[in-house]
GROMACS .gro file of C-alpha atoms in nm:
model
  488
    1MET     CA    1  27.638   7.090  -6.098
    2GLY     CA    2  27.372   6.827  -6.103
    3LYS     CA    3  27.122   6.840  -6.384
    4PRO     CA    4  27.103   7.198  -6.528
    5THR     CA    5  26.718   7.181  -6.523
    6GLY     CA    6  26.686   6.947  -6.224
    7PHE     CA    7  26.567   7.214  -5.986
    8LEU     CA    8  26.276   7.290  -6.223
    9GLU     CA    9  26.184   6.930  -6.282
   10TYR     CA   10  26.210   6.770  -5.936
   11GLU     CA   11  26.049   6.856  -5.590
   12ARG     CA   12  26.239   6.831  -5.274
   13LEU     CA   13  26.196   6.489  -5.121
   14ALA     CA   14  26.231   6.420  -4.752
   15GLU     CA   15  26.367   6.095  -4.595
   16ALA     CA   16  26.111   5.835  -4.491
   17ILE     CA   17  26.013   5.856  -4.125
   18ALA     CA   18  25.835   5.607  -3.907
   19PRO     CA   19  25.485   5.718  -3.778
   20ALA     CA   20  25.472   5.882  -3.437
   21GLU     CA   21  25.258   5.607  -3.281
   22VAL     CA   22  25.523   5.353  -3.390
   23ARG     CA   23  25.849   5.539  -3.307
   24ILE     CA   24  25.756   5.642  -2.954
   25LYS     CA   25  25.759   5.274  -2.851
   26ASP     CA   26  26.135   5.257  -2.846
   27TYR     CA   27  26.460   5.460  -2.873
   28ARG     CA   28  26.565   5.348  -3.215
   29GLU     CA   29  26.645   5.582  -3.497
   30PHE     CA   30  26.329   5.634  -3.704
   31VAL     CA   31  26.459   5.834  -4.004
   32ALA     CA   32  26.556   5.616  -4.302
   33ARG     CA   33  26.827   5.731  -4.542
   34LEU     CA   34  26.730   5.814  -4.901
   35PRO     CA   35  26.746   5.519  -5.139
   36ASP     CA   36  27.025   5.552  -5.408
   37ASP     CA   37  26.780   5.649  -5.686
   38GLU     CA   38  26.605   5.910  -5.473
   39ALA     CA   39  26.933   6.060  -5.354
   40ALA     CA   40  27.051   6.086  -5.716
   41VAL     CA   41  26.733   6.281  -5.803
   42GLN     CA   42  26.780   6.515  -5.516
   43GLY     CA   43  27.143   6.573  -5.618
   44ALA     CA   44  27.006   6.663  -5.961
   45ARG     CA   45  26.823   6.955  -5.797
   46CYS     CA   46  27.160   7.123  -5.717
   47MET     CA   47  27.187   7.434  -5.935
   48ASP     CA   48  27.493   7.542  -6.134
   49CYS     CA   49  27.444   7.867  -5.932
   50GLY     CA   50  27.788   8.020  -5.989
   51ILE     CA   51  27.846   8.120  -5.632
   52PRO     CA   52  27.753   7.817  -5.405
   53PHE     CA   53  27.664   8.001  -5.072
   54CYS     CA   54  27.594   7.656  -4.923
   55ASN     CA   55  27.979   7.619  -4.897
   56SER     CA   56  28.012   7.926  -4.674
   57GLY     CA   57  27.681   7.856  -4.487
   58CYS     CA   58  27.833   7.529  -4.373
   59PRO     CA   59  28.079   7.583  -4.077
   60VAL     CA   60  28.310   7.303  -4.207
   61ASN     CA   61  28.287   7.443  -4.562
   62ASN     CA   62  28.172   7.119  -4.706
   63ILE     CA   63  28.221   7.113  -5.090
   64ILE     CA   64  27.844   7.050  -5.137
   65PRO     CA   65  27.794   7.110  -5.510
   66ASP     CA   66  28.068   6.864  -5.591
   67TRP     CA   67  27.934   6.568  -5.396
   68ASN     CA   68  27.573   6.648  -5.504
   69ASP     CA   69  27.687   6.616  -5.869
   70LEU     CA   70  27.884   6.297  -5.793
   71VAL     CA   71  27.566   6.142  -5.633
   72TYR     CA   72  27.352   6.248  -5.925
   73ARG     CA   73  27.607   6.077  -6.163
   74GLY     CA   74  27.632   5.759  -5.950
   75HIS     CA   75  27.992   5.818  -5.838
   76TRP     CA   76  27.934   5.735  -5.475
   77GLU     CA   77  28.282   5.632  -5.378
   78GLN     CA   78  28.419   5.958  -5.510
   79ALA     CA   79  28.143   6.153  -5.322
   80ILE     CA   80  28.259   6.006  -4.986
   81VAL     CA   81  28.612   6.110  -5.059
   82VAL     CA   82  28.507   6.468  -5.123
   83LEU     CA   83  28.277   6.467  -4.817
   84HIS     CA   84  28.548   6.341  -4.589
   85SER     CA   85  28.802   6.601  -4.708
   86THR     CA   86  28.617   6.855  -4.503
   87ASN     CA   87  28.419   6.663  -4.242
   88ASN     CA   88  28.552   6.378  -4.019
   89PHE     CA   89  28.205   6.274  -3.912
   90PRO     CA   90  27.933   6.329  -4.171
   91GLU     CA   91  27.728   6.051  -4.010
   92PHE     CA   92  27.683   6.288  -3.711
   93THR     CA   93  27.606   6.610  -3.904
   94GLY     CA   94  27.387   6.413  -4.149
   95ARG     CA   95  27.165   6.314  -3.855
   96ILE     CA   96  27.172   6.608  -3.607
   97CYS     CA   97  27.291   6.921  -3.782
   98PRO     CA   98  27.015   7.187  -3.830
   99ALA     CA   99  27.164   7.241  -4.182
  100PRO     CA  100  27.260   7.607  -4.214
  101CYS     CA  101  27.388   7.502  -4.557
  102GLU     CA  102  27.029   7.463  -4.668
  103ALA     CA  103  26.927   7.804  -4.540
  104ALA     CA  104  27.219   7.939  -4.759
  105CYS     CA  105  27.121   7.733  -5.066
  106THR     CA  106  27.065   7.956  -5.377
  107LEU     CA  107  26.750   7.760  -5.450
  108ASN     CA  108  26.618   7.865  -5.110
  109ILE     CA  109  26.567   8.225  -5.232
  110ASN     CA  110  26.225   8.144  -5.376
  111ALA     CA  111  26.184   7.772  -5.356
  112ASP     CA  112  26.266   7.451  -5.142
  113ALA     CA  113  26.632   7.428  -5.082
  114VAL     CA  114  26.836   7.128  -5.195
  115GLY     CA  115  26.809   6.844  -4.946
  116ILE     CA  116  27.185   6.870  -4.865
  117LYS     CA  117  27.163   6.703  -4.522
  118SER     CA  118  26.975   6.405  -4.654
  119ILE     CA  119  27.221   6.360  -4.944
  120GLU     CA  120  27.512   6.386  -4.697
  121ARG     CA  121  27.370   6.115  -4.482
  122ALA     CA  122  27.299   5.896  -4.779
  123ILE     CA  123  27.669   5.925  -4.883
  124ILE     CA  124  27.817   5.831  -4.551
  125ASP     CA  125  27.570   5.554  -4.480
  126LYS     CA  126  27.631   5.394  -4.816
  127ALA     CA  127  28.012   5.429  -4.765
  128TRP     CA  128  27.984   5.237  -4.425
  129GLU     CA  129  27.765   4.974  -4.597
  130ASN     CA  130  28.020   4.916  -4.876
  131GLY     CA  131  28.334   4.921  -4.651
  132TRP     CA  132  28.468   5.242  -4.803
  133VAL     CA  133  28.540   5.394  -4.468
  134LYS     CA  134  28.880   5.250  -4.373
  135PRO     CA  135  29.140   5.341  -4.114
  136GLN     CA  136  29.404   5.586  -4.241
  137PRO     CA  137  29.704   5.545  -4.009
  138ALA     CA  138  30.002   5.776  -4.054
  139ALA     CA  139  30.285   5.658  -4.269
  140HIS     CA  140  30.545   5.790  -4.013
  141GLN     CA  141  30.529   5.877  -3.638
  142THR     CA  142  30.663   6.216  -3.527
  143GLY     CA  143  30.745   6.113  -3.173
  144LYS     CA  144  30.527   6.386  -3.034
  145LYS     CA  145  30.246   6.318  -2.780
  146VAL     CA  146  29.915   6.510  -2.763
  147ALA     CA  147  29.650   6.492  -2.494
  148VAL     CA  148  29.289   6.565  -2.584
  149VAL     CA  149  29.066   6.643  -2.292
  150GLY     CA  150  28.708   6.568  -2.382
  151SER     CA  151  28.565   6.313  -2.635
  152GLY     CA  152  28.288   6.518  -2.789
  153PRO     CA  153  28.293   6.608  -3.163
  154ALA     CA  154  28.567   6.879  -3.123
  155GLY     CA  155  28.794   6.641  -2.934
  156LEU     CA  156  28.728   6.352  -3.170
  157ALA     CA  157  28.781   6.559  -3.483
  158ALA     CA  158  29.112   6.691  -3.346
  159ALA     CA  159  29.230   6.355  -3.232
  160GLN     CA  160  29.172   6.193  -3.568
  161GLN     CA  161  29.348   6.467  -3.755
  162LEU     CA  162  29.649   6.474  -3.525
  163ALA     CA  163  29.683   6.088  -3.533
  164ARG     CA  164  29.677   6.103  -3.909
  165ALA     CA  165  29.967   6.356  -3.901
  166GLY     CA  166  30.170   6.098  -3.705
  167HIS     CA  167  30.131   6.215  -3.347
  168ALA     CA  168  30.055   5.985  -3.060
  169VAL     CA  169  29.715   6.094  -2.938
  170VAL     CA  170  29.543   6.014  -2.608
  171VAL     CA  171  29.182   6.124  -2.553
  172PHE     CA  172  29.070   6.158  -2.183
  173GLU     CA  173  28.704   6.124  -2.104
  174LYS     CA  174  28.555   6.150  -1.754
  175ASN     CA  175  28.262   5.920  -1.829
  176THR     CA  176  28.263   5.547  -1.883
  177ARG     CA  177  28.204   5.570  -2.260
  178ILE     CA  178  28.351   5.789  -2.534
  179GLY     CA  179  28.153   6.048  -2.719
  180GLY     CA  180  28.074   6.337  -2.478
  181LEU     CA  181  27.729   6.483  -2.538
  182LEU     CA  182  27.704   6.290  -2.871
  183ARG     CA  183  27.691   5.997  -2.644
  184TYR     CA  184  27.509   6.118  -2.337
  185GLY     CA  185  27.319   6.425  -2.444
  186ILE     CA  186  27.149   6.330  -2.771
  187PRO     CA  187  26.885   6.066  -2.749
  188ASP     CA  188  26.933   5.747  -2.939
  189PHE     CA  189  26.628   5.807  -3.153
  190LYS     CA  190  26.818   6.093  -3.312
  191LEU     CA  191  27.170   5.938  -3.305
  192ASP     CA  192  27.204   5.574  -3.246
  193LYS     CA  193  27.522   5.509  -3.053
  194THR     CA  194  27.644   5.238  -3.285
  195VAL     CA  195  27.707   5.528  -3.528
  196ILE     CA  196  27.966   5.662  -3.284
  197ASP     CA  197  28.114   5.318  -3.199
  198ARG     CA  198  28.205   5.223  -3.549
  199ARG     CA  199  28.387   5.552  -3.594
  200LEU     CA  200  28.576   5.498  -3.267
  201GLU     CA  201  28.699   5.159  -3.400
  202GLN     CA  202  28.832   5.332  -3.704
  203MET     CA  203  29.017   5.583  -3.489
  204LYS     CA  204  29.163   5.316  -3.263
  205ALA     CA  205  29.299   5.149  -3.579
  206GLU     CA  206  29.465   5.482  -3.672
  207GLY     CA  207  29.636   5.487  -3.336
  208VAL     CA  208  29.416   5.703  -3.112
  209GLU     CA  209  29.414   5.582  -2.756
  210PHE     CA  210  29.108   5.641  -2.536
  211ARG     CA  211  29.123   5.656  -2.162
  212THR     CA  212  28.779   5.672  -1.993
  213GLU     CA  213  28.682   5.753  -1.636
  214VAL     CA  214  28.970   6.005  -1.599
  215CYS     CA  215  28.893   6.337  -1.428
  216VAL     CA  216  29.141   6.596  -1.546
  217GLY     CA  217  29.227   6.914  -1.362
  218ALA     CA  218  28.954   6.942  -1.095
  219ASN     CA  219  29.232   7.093  -0.884
  220PRO     CA  220  29.598   7.156  -0.962
  221ASN     CA  221  29.746   6.888  -0.732
  222MET     CA  222  29.496   6.609  -0.736
  223THR     CA  223  29.603   6.247  -0.772
  224GLY     CA  224  29.462   5.900  -0.703
  225VAL     CA  225  29.110   5.770  -0.751
  226THR     CA  226  28.761   5.912  -0.671
  227ASP     CA  227  28.503   5.745  -0.456
  228ASP     CA  228  28.329   5.616  -0.770
  229GLY     CA  229  28.651   5.465  -0.917
  230LYS     CA  230  28.755   5.741  -1.159
  231THR     CA  231  29.122   5.825  -1.202
  232LEU     CA  232  29.225   6.179  -1.104
  233MET     CA  233  29.494   6.348  -1.314
  234SER     CA  234  29.634   6.696  -1.242
  235ALA     CA  235  29.683   6.961  -1.504
  236ASP     CA  236  30.049   6.962  -1.420
  237ALA     CA  237  30.083   6.592  -1.468
  238LEU     CA  238  29.917   6.610  -1.807
  239LYS     CA  239  30.144   6.894  -1.928
  240ALA     CA  240  30.446   6.713  -1.805
  241GLU     CA  241  30.359   6.395  -1.995
  242PHE     CA  242  30.251   6.546  -2.331
  243ASP     CA  243  30.395   6.786  -2.581
  244ALA     CA  244  30.061   6.959  -2.628
  245VAL     CA  245  29.719   6.956  -2.462
  246LEU     CA  246  29.385   7.035  -2.624
  247LEU     CA  247  29.100   7.130  -2.402
  248ALA     CA  248  28.777   7.026  -2.577
  249ALA     CA  249  28.559   6.958  -2.276
  250GLY     CA  250  28.252   7.137  -2.395
  251SER     CA  251  28.024   7.390  -2.218
  252GLU     CA  252  27.854   7.210  -1.930
  253THR     CA  253  27.723   7.476  -1.688
  254PRO     CA  254  27.348   7.492  -1.746
  255ARG     CA  255  27.133   7.795  -1.708
  256ASP     CA  256  26.931   7.787  -1.395
  257LEU     CA  257  26.598   7.947  -1.304
  258PRO     CA  258  26.624   8.063  -0.939
  259ALA     CA  259  26.259   8.127  -0.873
  260PRO     CA  260  26.077   8.047  -0.551
  261GLY     CA  261  26.023   7.676  -0.515
  262ARG     CA  262  26.324   7.591  -0.726
  263GLU     CA  263  26.438   7.336  -0.457
  264LEU     CA  264  26.115   7.123  -0.500
  265ASP     CA  265  26.148   6.760  -0.600
  266GLY     CA  266  26.062   6.714  -0.971
  267VAL     CA  267  26.252   7.024  -1.094
  268HIS     CA  268  26.562   6.923  -1.289
  269PHE     CA  269  26.812   7.029  -1.545
  270ALA     CA  270  26.745   6.866  -1.883
  271LEU     CA  271  27.074   6.666  -1.876
  272GLU     CA  272  26.971   6.524  -1.538
  273PHE     CA  273  26.697   6.360  -1.733
  274LEU     CA  274  26.863   6.288  -2.071
  275ILE     CA  275  27.200   6.148  -1.963
  276PRO     CA  276  27.052   5.874  -1.736
  277GLN     CA  277  26.813   5.783  -2.012
  278ASN     CA  278  27.092   5.739  -2.264
  279LYS     CA  279  27.272   5.521  -2.008
  280THR     CA  280  26.961   5.319  -1.959
  281VAL     CA  281  26.921   5.263  -2.333
  282ALA     CA  282  27.290   5.150  -2.330
  283GLY     CA  283  27.212   4.887  -2.067
  284ASP     CA  284  27.302   5.071  -1.748
  285ALA     CA  285  27.070   5.131  -1.443
  286PRO     CA  286  26.715   5.259  -1.498
  287ASN     CA  287  26.668   5.636  -1.529
  288PRO     CA  288  26.587   5.760  -1.178
  289ILE     CA  289  26.369   6.045  -1.334
  290SER     CA  290  26.050   5.913  -1.488
  291ALA     CA  291  25.792   6.110  -1.694
  292GLU     CA  292  25.548   5.820  -1.703
  293GLY     CA  293  25.198   5.946  -1.634
  294LYS     CA  294  25.320   6.292  -1.536
  295HIS     CA  295  25.241   6.640  -1.660
  296VAL     CA  296  25.575   6.758  -1.802
  297ILE     CA  297  25.680   7.116  -1.858
  298VAL     CA  298  25.995   7.185  -2.054
  299ILE     CA  299  26.134   7.537  -2.016
  300GLY     CA  300  26.341   7.617  -2.322
  301GLY     CA  301  26.248   7.596  -2.689
  302GLY     CA  302  26.571   7.463  -2.849
  303ASP     CA  303  26.702   7.131  -2.953
  304THR     CA  304  26.764   7.017  -2.599
  305GLY     CA  305  26.405   7.106  -2.510
  306SER     CA  306  26.283   6.910  -2.810
  307ASP     CA  307  26.492   6.601  -2.692
  308CYS     CA  308  26.319   6.629  -2.352
  309VAL     CA  309  25.979   6.635  -2.531
  310GLY     CA  310  26.053   6.320  -2.729
  311THR     CA  311  26.197   6.135  -2.435
  312SER     CA  312  25.898   6.227  -2.225
  313TYR     CA  313  25.655   6.079  -2.479
  314ARG     CA  314  25.862   5.753  -2.484
  315HIS     CA  315  25.824   5.742  -2.106
  316GLY     CA  316  25.448   5.770  -2.134
  317ALA     CA  317  25.393   6.129  -2.014
  318ALA     CA  318  25.031   6.231  -1.957
  319SER     CA  319  25.103   6.571  -2.120
  320VAL     CA  320  25.397   6.781  -2.247
  321THR     CA  321  25.408   7.161  -2.248
  322GLN     CA  322  25.703   7.359  -2.372
  323PHE     CA  323  25.773   7.719  -2.263
  324GLU     CA  324  25.978   7.969  -2.456
  325LEU     CA  325  26.066   8.314  -2.329
  326MET     CA  326  26.068   8.487  -2.662
  327PRO     CA  327  25.754   8.565  -2.882
  328GLN     CA  328  25.644   8.304  -3.135
  329PRO     CA  329  25.846   8.349  -3.457
  330PRO     CA  330  25.676   8.357  -3.798
  331GLU     CA  331  25.597   8.023  -3.960
  332GLU     CA  332  25.799   8.131  -4.272
  333GLU     CA  333  26.089   8.365  -4.282
  334ASN     CA  334  26.110   8.667  -4.515
  335LYS     CA  335  26.364   8.506  -4.745
  336ALA     CA  336  26.437   8.835  -4.934
  337LEU     CA  337  26.548   8.972  -4.593
  338THR     CA  338  26.725   8.679  -4.435
  339TRP     CA  339  26.879   8.470  -4.713
  340PRO     CA  340  27.161   8.342  -4.708
  341TYR     CA  341  27.171   8.373  -4.329
  342TRP     CA  342  27.008   8.143  -4.071
  343PRO     CA  343  26.646   8.264  -4.041
  344ILE     CA  344  26.439   8.302  -3.734
  345LYS     CA  345  26.113   8.111  -3.793
  346LEU     CA  346  25.896   7.866  -3.612
  347ARG     CA  347  26.056   7.520  -3.614
  348THR     CA  348  25.853   7.207  -3.531
  349SER     CA  349  26.063   6.904  -3.457
  350SER     CA  350  25.965   6.544  -3.497
  351SER     CA  351  25.940   6.525  -3.114
  352HIS     CA  352  25.673   6.790  -3.121
  353LYS     CA  353  25.468   6.574  -3.363
  354GLU     CA  354  25.478   6.274  -3.129
  355GLY     CA  355  25.205   6.388  -2.913
  356ALA     CA  356  24.972   6.687  -2.838
  357THR     CA  357  25.258   6.913  -2.738
  358ARG     CA  358  25.143   7.253  -2.605
  359ARG     CA  359  25.393   7.526  -2.694
  360GLU     CA  360  25.369   7.855  -2.510
  361PHE     CA  361  25.563   8.158  -2.625
  362ALA     CA  362  25.646   8.487  -2.453
  363ILE     CA  363  25.597   8.330  -2.106
  364ALA     CA  364  25.800   8.344  -1.791
  365THR     CA  365  25.790   8.131  -1.483
  366LYS     CA  366  25.749   8.331  -1.155
  367GLU     CA  367  25.718   8.054  -0.903
  368PHE     CA  368  25.733   7.671  -0.869
  369LEU     CA  369  25.432   7.548  -0.671
  370GLY     CA  370  25.437   7.232  -0.462
  371GLU     CA  371  25.295   7.009  -0.195
  372ASN     CA  372  25.487   6.786   0.052
  373GLY     CA  373  25.810   6.890  -0.110
  374LYS     CA  374  25.708   6.798  -0.471
  375VAL     CA  375  25.639   7.022  -0.758
  376THR     CA  376  25.272   7.038  -0.850
  377GLY     CA  377  25.257   7.338  -1.079
  378LEU     CA  378  25.405   7.668  -1.217
  379LYS     CA  379  25.283   8.021  -1.168
  380THR     CA  380  25.361   8.208  -1.488
  381VAL     CA  381  25.315   8.550  -1.653
  382ARG     CA  382  25.303   8.656  -2.012
  383LEU     CA  383  25.564   8.882  -2.165
  384GLU     CA  384  25.555   9.155  -2.418
  385TRP     CA  385  25.802   9.393  -2.590
  386LYS     CA  386  25.766   9.758  -2.562
  387ASP     CA  387  26.025  10.017  -2.668
  388GLY     CA  388  26.275   9.745  -2.713
  389LYS     CA  389  26.240   9.609  -2.366
  390MET     CA  390  26.068   9.290  -2.235
  391GLY     CA  391  25.804   9.343  -1.970
  392GLU     CA  392  25.531   9.146  -1.794
  393VAL     CA  393  25.170   9.177  -1.910
  394PRO     CA  394  24.959   9.296  -1.614
  395GLY     CA  395  24.689   9.051  -1.511
  396SER     CA  396  24.826   8.765  -1.727
  397GLU     CA  397  24.926   8.531  -1.436
  398GLU     CA  398  24.833   8.166  -1.494
  399ILE     CA  399  24.881   7.838  -1.312
  400TYR     CA  400  25.013   7.529  -1.503
  401LYS     CA  401  24.992   7.184  -1.364
  402ALA     CA  402  25.331   7.011  -1.358
  403ASP     CA  403  25.462   6.692  -1.198
  404LEU     CA  404  25.803   6.723  -1.373
  405VAL     CA  405  25.982   7.037  -1.480
  406LEU     CA  406  26.291   7.029  -1.703
  407PHE     CA  407  26.525   7.322  -1.770
  408ALA     CA  408  26.651   7.325  -2.128
  409MET     CA  409  26.765   7.680  -2.144
  410GLY     CA  410  27.115   7.625  -2.277
  411PHE     CA  411  27.461   7.634  -2.117
  412THR     CA  412  27.667   7.933  -2.016
  413GLN     CA  413  28.028   7.823  -1.992
  414PRO     CA  414  28.262   7.526  -1.934
  415VAL     CA  415  28.325   7.385  -1.593
  416ALA     CA  416  28.532   7.657  -1.435
  417SER     CA  417  28.762   7.426  -1.234
  418LEU     CA  418  28.913   7.275  -1.553
  419LEU     CA  419  29.022   7.614  -1.683
  420GLU     CA  420  29.143   7.721  -1.347
  421ALA     CA  421  29.351   7.414  -1.295
  422PHE     CA  422  29.539   7.483  -1.611
  423GLY     CA  423  29.560   7.856  -1.546
  424VAL     CA  424  29.383   7.928  -1.867
  425GLU     CA  425  29.268   8.289  -1.912
  426LYS     CA  426  28.886   8.327  -1.964
  427ASP     CA  427  28.698   8.556  -2.192
  428PRO     CA  428  28.411   8.782  -2.061
  429ARG     CA  429  28.164   8.489  -2.093
  430GLY     CA  430  28.374   8.248  -1.890
  431ASN     CA  431  28.500   8.042  -2.180
  432ALA     CA  432  28.866   7.962  -2.262
  433LYS     CA  433  29.022   8.269  -2.420
  434ALA     CA  434  29.182   8.182  -2.757
  435THR     CA  435  29.160   8.341  -3.099
  436THR     CA  436  29.082   8.167  -3.421
  437ASP     CA  437  29.264   8.411  -3.657
  438GLY     CA  438  29.632   8.506  -3.698
  439GLU     CA  439  29.935   8.355  -3.539
  440GLY     CA  440  29.871   8.114  -3.243
  441CYS     CA  441  29.517   8.021  -3.335
  442TYR     CA  442  29.342   7.816  -3.062
  443ALA     CA  443  29.635   7.859  -2.831
  444THR     CA  444  29.559   7.981  -2.478
  445ASN     CA  445  29.781   8.198  -2.255
  446VAL     CA  446  29.936   7.876  -2.116
  447ASP     CA  447  30.234   7.730  -2.302
  448LYS     CA  448  30.135   7.429  -2.515
  449VAL     CA  449  29.775   7.430  -2.398
  450PHE     CA  450  29.502   7.486  -2.668
  451ALA     CA  451  29.125   7.510  -2.663
  452ALA     CA  452  28.855   7.424  -2.919
  453GLY     CA  453  28.480   7.362  -2.943
  454ASP     CA  454  28.224   7.470  -2.688
  455VAL     CA  455  28.496   7.522  -2.420
  456ARG     CA  456  28.625   7.805  -2.624
  457ARG     CA  457  28.330   7.948  -2.829
  458GLY     CA  458  28.039   7.862  -2.588
  459GLN     CA  459  27.743   7.635  -2.654
  460SER     CA  460  27.714   7.577  -3.028
  461LEU     CA  461  27.649   7.319  -3.297
  462VAL     CA  462  27.814   6.979  -3.355
  463VAL     CA  463  27.926   7.103  -3.702
  464TRP     CA  464  28.102   7.403  -3.527
  465ALA     CA  465  28.274   7.165  -3.289
  466ILE     CA  466  28.406   6.959  -3.576
  467ARG     CA  467  28.531   7.268  -3.754
  468GLU     CA  468  28.715   7.390  -3.442
  469GLY     CA  469  28.862   7.045  -3.371
  470ARG     CA  470  29.001   7.016  -3.723
  471GLN     CA  471  29.141   7.372  -3.717
  472ALA     CA  472  29.294   7.327  -3.371
  473ALA     CA  473  29.461   7.011  -3.488
  474ARG     CA  474  29.627   7.203  -3.770
  475GLU     CA  475  29.759   7.464  -3.526
  476ILE     CA  476  29.889   7.205  -3.279
  477ASP     CA  477  30.067   7.021  -3.565
  478LEU     CA  478  30.216   7.347  -3.689
  479ALA     CA  479  30.332   7.442  -3.327
  480LEU     CA  480  30.488   7.094  -3.281
  481MET     CA  481  30.652   7.050  -3.619
  482GLY     CA  482  30.704   7.403  -3.758
  483THR     CA  483  30.503   7.300  -4.068
  484THR     CA  484  30.180   7.124  -4.139
  485GLU     CA  485  29.991   6.956  -4.422
  486LEU     CA  486  29.663   6.928  -4.234
  487PRO     CA  487  29.377   7.125  -4.393
  488ARG     CA  488  29.227   7.423  -4.212
   0.00000   0.00000   0.00000
């Protein structure tokens, strides 16, 4: 695959990125796709490694060596066909996936991995530029109707696959726009929303119907309209109208930190900050939470925390500090120990580089301090591991100044009322209980009700959601028709 000696001749090349002082002035994407010639050189680095671990490292099992080779040889239109054969939305994963495929790359054993993610984005962006991404409506309709609850990556992937199989698909979304957390949780500087919109137009042309501002299943018998104008639809009404229902509503219950002072003004969940900001960028009302001129503390060291950091800098924050409960990981992983698995190592995002971000590890918040009902600081303590247990370090208490505190500690489970309205059995973590192996994959205990994505597996990556949406679509098609040609 690629050039046999390419990995010896060429260095890994990253995509061009706008300087921090420029990009924090707006919310536009700041990473440019690789030019064709540079992408071809990067494709040449793909080794003829015999066993491409990148394929299994990728949750959707992208056929990576094949499209790397096609890009190297200049066969771009063939490359997008191969890429689309396993991934409905490479424009999403090419921008926001952490690229577990690159961790599994054979070249990553002792060198820099192939830039798989950057090549993926180059392929799909070039495909859109050249009009190669066209609607693929089904040749024949089955007469079956499928409801998809939730319009995030799992719901969208399933909807597209089912529509192409000939089913009449309706996607229900409680918000005013389609996209789930792709739309509302991920900042525009990482994923411009026009990237979502153009894909939705393709799906509409394929027959997918989108119904926004519909709240499904808040209680079993609800009907009518909410105070803010949203349509109420009961679980029973949905099951009566459709031949199958897929629950793909995500995992939306955030982890809280119930320390003294939690009720103070200025202490918020991350999405209370990020969702209104995305709406503001889309032209809606101004974000009611502002970081301008404030000392911001973000509790949580993952991607959502990084999004809070980048958004705070764009607001004009006076300072940004990020807390992480766990000890600081090593800057480089022990590849001999971890390859081809996802390694634990220090990851510095583009948002961290946009200002003097202070990152504190092995630290816990004991109390939120405040004056006149507003947060003014945090009382913290350092943590250490002894005998396999985490404990506080005596005498390590500190006070951090804070005008705005954002919780970015992840999500625990889907909204319980949705599963309860449908009577769906839960697993021990509170997610929808459904298997992914054997007969009846993705089926819940309720007849003709399926579950996929974060609502089933818990909080995870966009690429895992796409995988589950595609696989659930196959199982639904099989259940409805007795046979299926959809890929797993």
